[in-house]
Amino acid sequence: MIQVPSLILDIEKCKRNIETMALKAQKHGLIFRPHFKTHQSLEIGRWFKDFGITKIAVSSLEMALYFSEEWNDITVAFPTNILEIERINLLARKIQLNLLVESIETVQFLSQNVDYPVGFFIKIDTGYHRTGLLPTKINTIDEILKTSMASKNLNFKGFLAHSGHTYTCNSKADVLKIHSQCVNELSILKKKYVTMFPDIKASLGDTPSCSLADNFGSIDEIRPGNFVFYDLMQAKIGANNMDQIAVAMACPIVAIHDDRNEIVIYGGGVHFSKERLESEKDGVIYGRIFERKGNVWGNIVPDAYVKSLSQEHGIVSIPGDQIKNHKVGDCLMVLPIHSCMTANLMKRYKIEGRKDILMMNSQ
Amino acid sequence: MIQVPSLILDIEKCKRNIETMALKAQKHGLIFRPHFKTHQSLEIGRWFKDFGITKIAVSSLEMALYFSEEWNDITVAFPTNILEIERINLLARKIQLNLLVESIETVQFLSQNVDYPVGFFIKIDTGYHRTGLLPTKINTIDEILKTSMASKNLNFKGFLAHSGHTYTCNSKADVLKIHSQCVNELSILKKKYVTMFPDIKASLGDTPSCSLADNFGSIDEIRPGNFVFYDLMQAKIGANNMDQIAVAMACPIVAIHDDRNEIVIYGGGVHFSKERLESEKDGVIYGRIFERKGNVWGNIVPDAYVKSLSQEHGIVSIPGDQIKNHKVGDCLMVLPIHSCMTANLMKRYKIEGRKDILMMNSQ
């Protein structure tokens, strides 16, 4: 029985999300290298093996170490942190490790300090302006490649992008416009360098594009992560339907205030994270409520939403007479804004009728 | 040496913050019951014992269990979660446990299910409108008291408030206005019930009021938590100066983009939390940068701030020519927006020249 805020996983929905993306990659002849930062779980990772997946992406070297127990081709999709050179060598000795490079300083450091073969992608900024080189920076790209070729352990793998600016889109058309620019820019780079490096790949990663696009041009690899659970943020973009969301928080009701139509739940920023969503009708929200009928996840309750979060409290706005259906000691089911951040805080998944699924750093 | 994002604690600043608040409580004849949800550490907790502190507040029963190893008077400053009745009885058997009650349903449940003596405060809503009974709800208060008196294990301890609406204040005057209303409302209630319950206490808790107020009327107890570290949010309110902030994140620089005056750090929402602050000059910010000279925490870098956070990345805006002072592989020192949330994610404190201080659920 649920006693404290708990992250509930619907295994069937999750496996269906994996299957859908795996079949899509197959249909388009793409390497499917799922990003495991969303679920951070060896057990959930194994579900991908049923679809022939052998390569993954992660967001830190710590996570690469955790998954290296069962996976031997891992891309750390984060700019290389040269301070972790010991971990890099530990991993490079054990598995096919791929790193991201976007500066001459980093490739110089790696060329002098890696003791085993390491692959690297050059990170390209396709408009998100978070990390990566603009595709016009050919001189820097050339210098990175020149530096890497002087090292016997550095192997150029190709160009990698993450169009994270799709996360602020509000329509499929907007996502596809960004995606198409990304495909175009990576294709031009690949074409320019493929004669010199015949095996290079072009890799892209955002869940909205991977969910919505049907044209991948000369892209070789996709690295979506969030699709494994989806969430309200992706639903707002149009990347998923509500019934594809595979995780929800079960939160005990600790107080009911009918005079202001609000329910206080045990479930705050330390459980959900403080990710927020601008909702057209309700302003800033931190989650949505759905009905639960036994083991079946029912409909979204219209006009009910998490209005605010403090450290351990959540305040849920419940319209009209519906507040009378709830009492102290019940649990409310809440869909998270950003499933990656919520899972990262909760550290384990509860499933009806079986033992919990553990994550990296589970207690 | 720092290799990954790390939470650095300045022990001297922290101990000074504890001393300042302890002396203030002493001066005003107040019971000082610090809220330990901010630091969540047995070791830091011990520093309070030097000032004669014997009672604490926490935000969950799990945290009460953790601290019950060394503390025997604990208030769980959160509406009682009746689903955790087993933990309640476990704690009530071992220590003086105080719970919060704000409904007849909860007090009825407790009166039937607690097996050992338990204290309870009635939670009063002094204007924050998160939890608690409005002070005008005398009928409900009377009914709660009547129900509790029928139970041999429930002991009424008094009235407790948390004026969390001081967190959105931008001046001392605004904080004091809220504080004064809170003092007034709790005093009226205390006066009304003290003949019947001669030992009851009035307790308030927000760090801004406890830091800024000099008039506590007939309040008996204060429960501030955040003051132990303070942060940028409290500094904006005026509760602390920048040089009182006792925790900072050290974040490796992984990329530098001089063309847009931005540095990419390893340090994102999974390290800082996504707490944000509206800054007059810089818009929404997620942290501020300061200089470090050896072990001394130097000045805030004007116009430098964390502009955005994703899961593992932070983007730091650095003005003018200063970007040239930094290189990949250095660490940036970042003051957090909300130290409670950042500490909760980081799970341990790094201190120059000694071993880490652990927290509840440290790995």
XYZ file of C-alpha atoms in Angstrom:
726
model
C 0.000 0.000 0.000
C 1.223 3.515 -0.827
C 2.177 5.442 2.336
C 4.440 8.204 0.987
C 4.771 9.946 -2.396
C 5.601 7.196 -4.899
C 6.427 7.076 -8.581
C 4.147 4.546 -10.241
C 5.187 2.945 -13.516
C 2.724 1.498 -16.008
C 4.904 -1.211 -17.545
C 2.596 -1.865 -20.502
C 2.563 1.788 -21.576
C 6.308 2.028 -21.152
C 6.995 -1.083 -23.244
C 4.588 0.161 -25.910
C 6.486 3.484 -26.072
C 9.747 1.572 -26.514
C 8.282 -0.648 -29.219
C 6.782 2.276 -31.149
C 10.099 4.136 -31.265
C 12.103 0.995 -32.065
C 9.798 0.157 -35.001
C 9.989 3.723 -36.249
C 13.800 3.659 -36.200
C 13.748 0.320 -38.010
C 11.346 1.611 -40.664
C 13.626 4.558 -41.393
C 16.832 2.498 -41.279
C 18.118 4.457 -38.276
C 20.391 3.278 -35.496
C 18.298 3.565 -32.335
C 20.572 4.663 -29.486
C 18.073 5.461 -26.677
C 19.075 8.015 -24.053
C 18.889 6.299 -20.664
C 19.040 9.442 -18.497
C 15.238 9.404 -18.318
C 14.775 6.038 -16.611
C 18.306 5.482 -15.176
C 17.491 1.828 -14.573
C 19.337 -1.355 -15.581
C 16.076 -3.295 -15.441
C 14.142 -0.944 -17.737
C 17.217 -0.856 -19.965
C 16.869 -4.614 -20.511
C 13.444 -4.100 -22.100
C 15.199 -2.418 -25.022
C 17.284 -5.497 -25.729
C 14.160 -7.308 -26.944
C 14.188 -4.908 -29.895
C 17.809 -5.560 -30.782
C 19.129 -2.364 -29.222
C 22.868 -2.579 -28.445
C 23.949 1.070 -28.145
C 22.821 3.695 -25.640
C 23.371 7.322 -24.662
C 23.698 8.666 -21.106
C 24.248 12.134 -19.635
C 27.189 11.617 -17.282
C 30.231 9.437 -16.826
C 28.758 8.207 -13.542
C 25.725 6.959 -15.483
C 27.987 5.405 -18.112
C 29.750 3.448 -15.354
C 26.414 2.251 -13.965
C 25.178 1.048 -17.374
C 28.557 -0.366 -18.440
C 27.620 -3.376 -16.341
C 25.266 -4.497 -19.125
C 26.011 -2.272 -22.164
C 29.210 -2.028 -24.148
C 28.603 0.859 -26.539
C 27.788 4.086 -24.694
C 27.794 7.713 -25.835
C 28.035 10.290 -23.044
C 25.838 12.961 -24.611
C 27.312 15.827 -22.630
C 30.377 18.006 -23.336
C 33.390 16.059 -22.054
C 34.278 16.999 -18.490
C 38.055 16.700 -18.632
C 38.266 16.676 -14.813
C 36.894 13.117 -14.939
C 39.759 11.705 -16.984
C 40.145 8.763 -14.595
C 36.563 7.643 -15.201
C 37.030 8.171 -18.931
C 40.009 5.809 -18.969
C 38.227 3.304 -16.741
C 35.315 3.196 -19.194
C 37.416 3.329 -22.356
C 39.287 0.259 -21.202
C 36.063 -1.656 -20.653
C 33.614 -0.608 -23.405
C 33.229 1.329 -26.648
C 32.985 4.809 -25.106
C 31.986 7.811 -27.212
C 32.498 11.380 -25.995
C 31.405 14.792 -27.253
C 33.927 17.413 -28.255
C 33.260 21.038 -29.123
C 36.587 22.742 -28.515
C 40.234 22.437 -29.447
C 41.199 22.583 -25.753
C 39.155 19.474 -25.006
C 40.458 17.437 -27.944
C 44.025 18.439 -27.073
C 43.526 17.299 -23.501
C 41.991 14.011 -24.607
C 44.681 13.336 -27.195
C 47.286 13.634 -24.446
C 45.421 11.803 -21.686
C 43.306 8.927 -22.978
C 45.061 5.597 -22.636
C 42.584 3.432 -24.578
C 40.599 3.874 -27.807
C 37.767 6.416 -27.451
C 35.256 7.531 -30.048
C 34.191 11.140 -30.265
C 31.423 13.071 -31.942
C 31.737 16.761 -32.718
C 28.743 18.477 -31.114
C 26.923 20.778 -33.548
C 24.704 23.658 -32.468
C 21.678 23.511 -34.773
C 19.946 26.493 -33.175
C 19.367 25.584 -29.521
C 22.466 27.605 -28.538
C 23.206 25.571 -25.429
C 26.309 23.657 -26.476
C 28.103 22.786 -29.699
C 29.806 24.460 -32.616
C 27.801 26.361 -35.190
C 27.896 24.335 -38.439
C 29.689 27.236 -40.115
C 32.736 26.862 -37.861
C 34.609 24.731 -40.363
C 38.028 25.985 -39.260
C 37.465 24.812 -35.691
C 36.094 21.478 -36.902
C 39.156 21.007 -39.103
C 41.500 21.834 -36.261
C 39.716 19.409 -33.910
C 40.037 16.677 -36.525
C 43.696 17.481 -37.150
C 44.456 17.308 -33.424
C 42.567 14.048 -33.012
C 44.370 12.395 -35.918
C 47.693 12.896 -34.169
C 46.418 10.658 -31.336
C 46.331 6.897 -31.769
C 43.377 6.542 -29.340
C 40.911 9.159 -30.630
C 38.494 8.009 -33.318
C 36.185 10.477 -35.038
C 32.639 9.096 -35.078
C 30.674 11.899 -36.708
C 28.423 14.863 -35.960
C 25.868 14.972 -33.179
C 23.126 17.500 -32.445
C 20.348 18.004 -29.916
C 17.633 20.391 -31.069
C 16.434 21.182 -27.547
C 14.598 24.243 -28.837
C 11.802 21.889 -29.956
C 10.868 21.712 -26.232
C 9.373 25.190 -26.422
C 7.319 24.454 -29.544
C 3.541 24.380 -29.395
C 2.785 22.582 -32.638
C 3.960 19.721 -34.842
C 4.677 22.217 -37.636
C 7.103 24.169 -35.414
C 8.900 20.976 -34.363
C 9.237 19.802 -37.966
C 10.667 23.140 -39.066
C 13.452 22.857 -36.469
C 13.971 19.184 -37.252
C 14.294 19.835 -40.938
C 16.944 22.514 -40.368
C 18.851 20.124 -38.107
C 18.715 17.305 -40.673
C 19.886 19.690 -43.343
C 22.833 21.072 -41.373
C 24.061 17.664 -40.239
C 23.696 16.281 -43.780
C 25.854 19.020 -45.257
C 28.580 18.371 -42.681
C 28.422 14.631 -43.182
C 28.677 15.019 -46.948
C 31.689 17.300 -46.574
C 33.663 14.895 -44.381
C 32.452 11.443 -45.431
C 35.117 10.976 -48.095
C 37.849 11.505 -45.535
C 36.005 9.519 -42.808
C 33.788 6.956 -44.592
C 32.204 5.565 -41.398
C 30.995 8.802 -39.794
C 27.423 9.078 -38.580
C 25.011 11.965 -38.148
C 23.104 11.687 -34.867
C 20.170 13.698 -33.491
C 18.338 13.345 -30.265
C 15.297 15.336 -29.153
C 12.126 13.409 -28.306
C 9.731 15.829 -30.089
C 11.506 15.451 -33.445
C 11.975 11.697 -33.046
C 8.279 11.321 -32.156
C 6.824 13.571 -34.834
C 9.148 13.554 -37.836
C 8.873 11.194 -40.794
C 11.821 12.394 -42.787
C 15.326 11.804 -41.510
C 17.295 12.473 -44.728
C 20.844 11.243 -44.322
C 20.663 11.034 -40.534
C 22.074 7.718 -39.256
C 21.151 7.644 -35.571
C 18.450 8.897 -33.181
C 18.890 9.292 -29.407
C 15.516 10.149 -27.834
C 15.153 9.551 -24.072
C 11.999 11.057 -22.653
C 9.691 9.038 -24.978
C 10.103 6.017 -22.681
C 7.701 7.691 -20.213
C 6.619 10.916 -21.953
C 4.963 13.627 -19.776
C 2.850 16.789 -19.760
C 5.582 18.914 -21.335
C 5.842 16.565 -24.314
C 2.050 16.352 -24.497
C 1.856 20.148 -24.755
C 4.327 20.052 -27.672
C 2.187 17.364 -29.287
C 4.810 14.589 -29.058
C 2.493 12.243 -27.137
C -1.119 11.687 -26.153
C -2.096 11.722 -22.494
C -2.615 7.948 -22.510
C 0.996 7.339 -23.532
C 2.328 8.847 -20.287
C 3.769 5.859 -18.411
C 4.669 7.350 -15.002
C 2.571 9.100 -12.390
C 3.022 10.149 -8.800
C 0.712 8.724 -6.137
C 0.502 11.363 -3.401
C -1.255 11.028 -0.014
C -3.885 13.659 0.717
C -3.003 15.340 4.022
C -5.541 18.194 4.143
C -8.653 19.355 2.329
C -9.786 22.974 2.167
C -13.214 23.076 0.544
C -13.583 26.798 1.209
C -10.895 27.465 -1.386
C -11.331 24.258 -3.445
C -7.854 23.051 -2.659
C -6.336 19.752 -1.578
C -2.943 19.581 0.132
C -0.903 16.573 -0.956
C 2.271 15.070 0.433
C 4.357 15.587 -2.708
C 6.493 18.683 -3.317
C 9.551 19.981 -5.114
C 11.728 17.249 -3.567
C 9.512 14.656 -5.272
C 8.338 16.239 -8.541
C 11.148 18.771 -9.089
C 9.991 22.316 -9.673
C 9.484 21.968 -13.422
C 6.550 24.115 -14.505
C 4.365 24.432 -17.538
C 2.530 27.486 -18.861
C -0.985 26.275 -19.407
C -3.282 28.370 -21.552
C -6.243 28.016 -19.228
C -4.746 27.535 -15.788
C -1.549 29.621 -15.858
C 1.597 28.017 -14.454
C 0.939 24.410 -13.394
C 3.090 21.696 -11.780
C 1.069 18.591 -12.634
C -2.351 17.269 -13.649
C -4.667 14.871 -11.842
C -6.250 11.741 -13.239
C -8.763 9.287 -11.891
C -7.715 5.819 -10.885
C -10.098 2.923 -11.030
C -8.326 -0.058 -9.503
C -5.291 -0.671 -11.676
C -6.596 1.297 -14.630
C -5.389 4.847 -15.135
C -8.556 6.772 -15.911
C -9.320 10.123 -17.449
C -7.670 13.439 -16.668
C -9.864 15.422 -14.266
C -10.715 18.575 -16.230
C -9.694 21.824 -14.517
C -7.797 20.036 -11.727
C -4.083 20.779 -11.521
C -1.159 21.183 -9.142
C -1.125 24.918 -8.499
C 2.043 25.206 -6.430
C 4.814 23.131 -4.895
C 6.937 23.841 -1.873
C 9.597 21.502 -0.492
C 7.236 18.683 0.595
C 3.734 20.118 -0.035
C 1.719 20.296 -3.219
C -1.438 22.378 -3.524
C -3.995 20.920 -5.918
C -6.815 23.015 -7.282
C -9.985 20.929 -7.684
C -13.011 22.492 -9.298
C -16.599 22.617 -8.120
C -18.121 19.811 -6.148
C -15.443 17.249 -6.959
C -13.542 18.033 -3.805
C -16.222 16.058 -1.967
C -15.001 12.851 -3.661
C -11.715 13.022 -1.760
C -10.725 12.516 1.852
C -7.622 12.722 4.026
C -5.669 9.455 3.690
C -6.615 8.855 0.024
C -3.979 9.156 -2.701
C -4.191 11.511 -5.668
C -2.634 10.410 -8.959
C -0.575 13.191 -10.547
C 1.017 13.298 -14.007
C 4.424 14.999 -13.865
C 5.482 17.982 -15.974
C 8.907 16.489 -16.782
C 9.267 12.773 -16.166
C 13.105 12.773 -16.383
C 13.389 15.194 -13.447
C 10.744 13.444 -11.353
C 12.269 9.992 -11.883
C 15.699 11.379 -11.013
C 14.343 12.504 -7.625
C 12.251 9.454 -6.821
C 15.014 6.895 -7.491
C 12.671 3.884 -7.761
C 9.504 2.783 -9.562
C 6.528 1.175 -7.867
C 4.503 -1.355 -9.832
C 1.232 -2.926 -8.791
C 1.737 -6.459 -7.524
C 5.494 -6.818 -7.846
C 8.676 -5.510 -6.269
C 10.022 -2.022 -7.027
C 12.237 -1.359 -10.033
C 15.471 0.242 -8.864
C 17.476 3.049 -10.450
C 21.050 4.258 -10.255
C 21.657 5.443 -6.687
C 18.469 3.782 -5.369
C 18.518 3.567 -1.598
C 40.080 17.979 -6.062
C 36.607 18.734 -7.429
C 35.759 16.585 -10.467
C 31.946 16.760 -10.602
C 29.359 19.306 -9.387
C 29.858 19.545 -5.627
C 28.127 21.375 -2.802
C 30.759 23.251 -0.807
C 30.046 24.222 2.790
C 31.753 27.104 4.542
C 31.690 25.795 8.119
C 32.576 29.130 9.727
C 29.730 30.980 8.007
C 27.309 28.216 8.864
C 28.282 28.171 12.552
C 28.037 31.959 12.679
C 24.502 31.794 11.239
C 23.562 29.254 13.931
C 25.090 31.367 16.692
C 23.376 34.557 15.507
C 19.940 32.934 15.500
C 20.532 31.126 18.823
C 21.555 34.387 20.521
C 18.571 36.168 19.056
C 16.182 33.524 20.382
C 17.878 33.726 23.787
C 17.614 37.508 23.851
C 13.875 37.343 23.184
C 13.290 34.441 25.570
C 12.164 32.168 22.741
C 12.479 28.409 22.459
C 14.701 27.834 19.445
C 13.485 24.746 17.593
C 15.512 24.841 14.339
C 14.047 23.211 11.247
C 16.495 20.583 10.071
C 15.000 19.999 6.614
C 17.526 22.473 5.188
C 20.725 20.635 6.120
C 19.335 17.091 6.763
C 22.580 16.139 8.492
C 23.217 14.566 11.906
C 26.685 16.110 11.964
C 25.511 19.671 11.265
C 22.716 19.073 13.755
C 25.313 18.520 16.480
C 26.625 22.069 16.017
C 23.333 23.310 17.460
C 23.862 21.395 20.679
C 26.681 23.794 21.596
C 23.990 26.454 21.995
C 21.807 24.361 24.271
C 19.321 23.397 21.570
C 17.343 20.261 22.476
C 14.249 20.431 20.245
C 14.045 20.358 16.466
C 11.546 20.447 13.608
C 11.644 18.288 10.465
C 9.437 18.005 7.385
C 8.710 14.275 7.182
C 8.409 11.226 9.376
C 11.326 9.688 7.482
C 13.458 12.663 8.541
C 12.166 12.372 12.113
C 13.338 8.750 12.172
C 16.768 9.756 10.890
C 17.206 12.478 13.521
C 15.653 10.429 16.340
C 19.047 8.763 16.599
C 20.341 11.876 18.377
C 17.300 14.053 19.194
C 14.389 13.248 21.467
C 11.963 16.128 20.931
C 10.916 16.445 17.310
C 8.037 18.318 15.664
C 7.074 17.092 12.207
C 6.116 20.461 10.713
C 3.898 19.023 8.003
C 0.188 18.060 8.099
C 0.039 14.550 9.577
C 0.067 11.863 6.889
C -2.204 9.273 8.488
C -1.006 6.601 6.033
C 2.265 6.526 7.989
C 0.692 5.496 11.279
C 3.284 2.750 11.772
C 6.133 5.245 11.664
C 4.187 7.565 13.972
C 3.888 4.836 16.588
C 7.517 3.804 16.131
C 8.604 7.379 16.836
C 6.079 8.084 19.592
C 7.382 5.098 21.489
C 10.949 6.352 21.281
C 10.849 10.177 21.568
C 8.646 13.184 22.308
C 6.943 13.384 18.913
C 4.805 16.381 17.976
C 2.462 16.318 14.999
C 0.394 18.944 13.182
C -3.371 18.680 12.999
C -5.730 20.823 10.945
C -8.820 18.656 10.563
C -11.274 16.693 12.650
C -10.709 13.630 10.435
C -7.014 13.581 11.285
C -7.453 14.023 15.035
C -10.136 11.305 15.047
C -7.810 8.937 13.237
C -4.935 9.709 15.605
C -7.086 9.368 18.716
C -8.018 5.861 17.604
C -4.617 4.761 16.314
C -1.736 6.175 18.346
C -0.446 3.723 20.927
C 1.936 6.051 22.794
C 1.785 9.672 23.973
C 1.979 12.155 21.081
C 1.919 15.932 21.203
C 0.065 17.913 18.573
C -0.071 21.521 17.445
C -3.060 22.936 15.634
C -1.784 24.438 12.391
C -3.031 28.004 11.861
C -3.204 29.708 8.469
C -1.957 33.255 9.047
C -2.342 34.306 5.425
C -0.086 32.005 3.382
C -3.117 29.851 2.482
C -1.132 26.663 2.011
C -2.156 24.648 5.050
C -3.826 25.292 8.384
C -7.085 26.550 9.811
C -7.982 30.206 9.558
C -7.782 31.679 13.097
C -11.497 32.426 12.920
C -12.412 28.726 12.721
C -13.006 28.464 16.439
C -15.677 25.774 16.059
C -13.287 23.445 14.273
C -10.533 24.171 16.804
C -12.945 23.383 19.647
C -14.023 20.155 18.029
C -10.410 19.077 17.441
C -9.641 19.752 21.099
C -12.749 17.903 22.256
C -11.834 14.866 20.151
C -8.242 14.888 21.383
C -9.283 15.049 25.028
C -11.150 11.768 24.679
C -7.793 10.101 23.838
C -5.311 9.315 26.594
C -2.350 9.616 24.199
C -3.011 12.942 22.460
C -1.590 16.036 24.164
C -2.423 19.506 22.890
C 0.794 21.550 22.592
C -0.439 24.825 21.139
C -0.766 26.770 17.886
C 1.743 26.708 15.080
C 2.027 28.876 11.972
C 4.336 29.267 9.002
C 4.047 32.610 7.237
C 5.488 31.346 3.973
C 4.123 34.402 2.174
C 7.141 36.343 3.498
C 9.140 34.477 0.832
C 7.652 36.677 -1.871
C 8.391 39.934 -0.024
C 10.913 42.391 -1.394
C 11.515 44.506 1.707
C 11.940 44.267 5.452
C 8.811 46.400 5.920
C 6.691 43.880 3.995
C 8.087 40.972 6.017
C 7.433 42.749 9.314
C 3.852 43.514 8.320
C 3.155 39.814 7.756
C 5.076 38.858 10.880
C 3.142 41.253 13.008
C -0.193 39.879 11.777
C 1.023 36.350 12.507
C 2.155 37.281 16.038
C -1.162 38.972 16.648
C -3.319 36.077 15.449
C -1.370 33.438 17.365
C -1.415 35.609 20.507
C -5.193 35.949 20.420
C -5.617 32.185 20.097
C -3.112 31.472 22.836
C -4.843 33.915 25.179
C -8.197 32.313 24.465
C -7.062 28.756 25.287
C -4.276 29.227 27.840
C -6.572 29.028 30.867
C -7.789 25.640 29.758
C -4.316 24.486 28.616
C -1.753 26.386 30.720
C 1.317 24.942 28.964
C 0.422 25.685 25.351
C 2.926 27.419 23.107
C 2.647 29.661 20.085
C 5.188 28.721 17.418
C 6.160 30.423 14.156
C 8.704 29.448 11.607
C 9.661 31.405 8.502
C 13.308 32.434 8.110
C 12.579 35.987 6.855
C 10.535 36.882 9.973
C 12.941 35.145 12.350
C 15.871 36.964 10.721
C 14.336 40.436 10.496
C 11.811 40.827 13.339
C 12.598 42.244 16.757
C 9.194 41.912 18.310
C 7.797 38.483 19.067
C 4.969 39.447 21.454
C 3.679 36.378 23.218
C 5.256 33.931 20.762
C 7.062 31.106 22.602
C 8.966 29.284 19.888
C 10.664 29.930 16.526
C 11.415 27.261 13.906
C 13.543 28.800 11.125
C 15.463 26.385 8.897
C 16.957 28.068 5.859
C 19.025 30.567 7.933
C 21.623 27.854 8.551
C 22.864 28.365 4.965
C 20.740 31.243 3.631
C 20.698 31.774 -0.179
C 19.891 34.183 -3.020
C 16.138 33.997 -2.425
C 16.548 35.078 1.206
C 19.059 37.740 0.155
C 16.497 39.199 -2.252
C 13.983 39.412 0.611
C 16.634 41.106 2.727
C 16.930 38.315 5.308
C 20.686 37.910 4.777
C 23.717 39.573 3.236
C 25.581 37.836 0.444
C 28.498 37.039 2.770
C 26.237 35.038 5.095
C 25.489 32.443 2.394
C 27.267 29.314 3.619
C 26.847 26.899 0.690
C 27.895 27.150 -2.935
C 28.130 24.787 -5.864
C 31.499 24.185 -7.502
C 30.770 23.339 -11.133
C 33.291 22.205 -13.770
C 33.441 24.331 -16.922
C 32.866 22.068 -19.920
C 32.565 24.594 -22.762
C 33.148 28.287 -23.391
C 31.338 30.275 -26.070
C 32.927 33.730 -26.253
C 30.850 34.690 -29.280
C 27.769 34.766 -27.062
C 29.521 35.437 -23.720
C 28.372 32.149 -22.242
C 30.033 29.390 -20.262
C 28.567 25.882 -20.110
C 28.958 24.275 -16.694
C 28.440 20.718 -15.521
C 25.650 21.520 -13.051
C 21.946 21.409 -13.958
C 18.487 20.901 -12.543
C 19.497 17.545 -11.023
C 22.096 19.400 -8.942
C 20.630 22.859 -8.222
C 16.909 22.056 -8.541
C 15.010 24.329 -10.906
C 14.266 27.058 -8.344
C 14.305 30.428 -10.069
C 14.448 34.030 -9.016
C 13.086 37.085 -10.783
C 15.967 39.502 -10.824
C 15.261 43.124 -11.590
C 18.200 43.537 -13.912
C 18.771 40.071 -15.368
C 15.280 38.569 -15.615
C 14.815 34.985 -14.391
C 18.084 33.648 -12.952
C 19.126 30.259 -11.492
C 22.254 31.254 -9.552
C 25.013 33.866 -9.203
C 28.760 33.530 -9.641
C 31.433 34.565 -7.183
C 35.196 34.671 -7.321
C 37.251 32.209 -5.346
C 40.711 33.069 -4.142
C 42.163 29.930 -2.554
C 39.878 29.083 0.328
C 38.322 32.531 0.551
C 34.950 33.125 -1.066
C 35.389 36.408 -2.883
C 33.034 38.972 -4.364
C 29.995 38.344 -6.499
C 30.855 38.860 -10.170
C 28.548 41.709 -11.237
C 26.267 40.875 -14.174
C 27.255 37.189 -14.190
C 24.451 34.732 -13.548
C 23.112 31.271 -14.369
C 20.765 31.968 -17.250
C 19.260 28.522 -17.723
C 19.436 24.971 -16.424
C 18.632 21.744 -18.169
C 19.008 18.294 -16.625
C 22.817 18.330 -16.307
C 23.864 21.571 -18.041
C 23.932 25.113 -16.734
C 24.425 28.125 -18.998
C 26.239 31.008 -17.324
C 26.136 34.498 -18.782
C 29.451 36.296 -18.235
C 29.768 39.923 -19.259
C 32.382 41.648 -21.381
C 35.980 40.535 -21.346
C 35.734 38.443 -18.187
C 35.074 35.293 -20.147
C 38.790 35.298 -20.983
C 39.604 34.598 -17.306
C 38.031 31.143 -17.547
C 38.990 27.929 -19.290
C 37.612 24.416 -19.791
C 38.484 22.304 -16.734
C 38.243 25.189 -14.224
C 35.397 25.264 -11.692
C 32.892 28.096 -11.348
C 31.506 28.866 -7.881
C 27.733 29.353 -7.954
C 25.446 30.580 -5.168
C 22.149 28.662 -5.225
C 18.702 30.248 -5.411
C 17.246 27.984 -2.698
C 19.782 26.176 -0.518
C 17.247 23.690 0.934
C 16.413 22.303 -2.505
C 20.035 22.198 -3.677
C 21.247 20.435 -0.508
C 18.390 17.932 -0.816
C 19.657 16.981 -4.290
C 23.367 16.958 -3.535
C 23.132 14.705 -0.451
C 26.607 15.581 0.914
C 28.758 18.592 1.745
C 32.364 19.026 0.642
C 34.706 20.937 2.912
C 38.251 22.023 2.131
C 40.777 19.768 3.814
C 38.491 17.278 5.551
C 36.124 14.467 4.743
C 32.605 15.085 3.416
C 29.684 15.757 5.757
C 26.930 13.259 5.028
C 23.163 13.800 4.932
C 20.125 11.598 5.254
C 20.159 9.178 2.292
C 23.779 9.983 1.402
C 25.213 7.410 -0.966
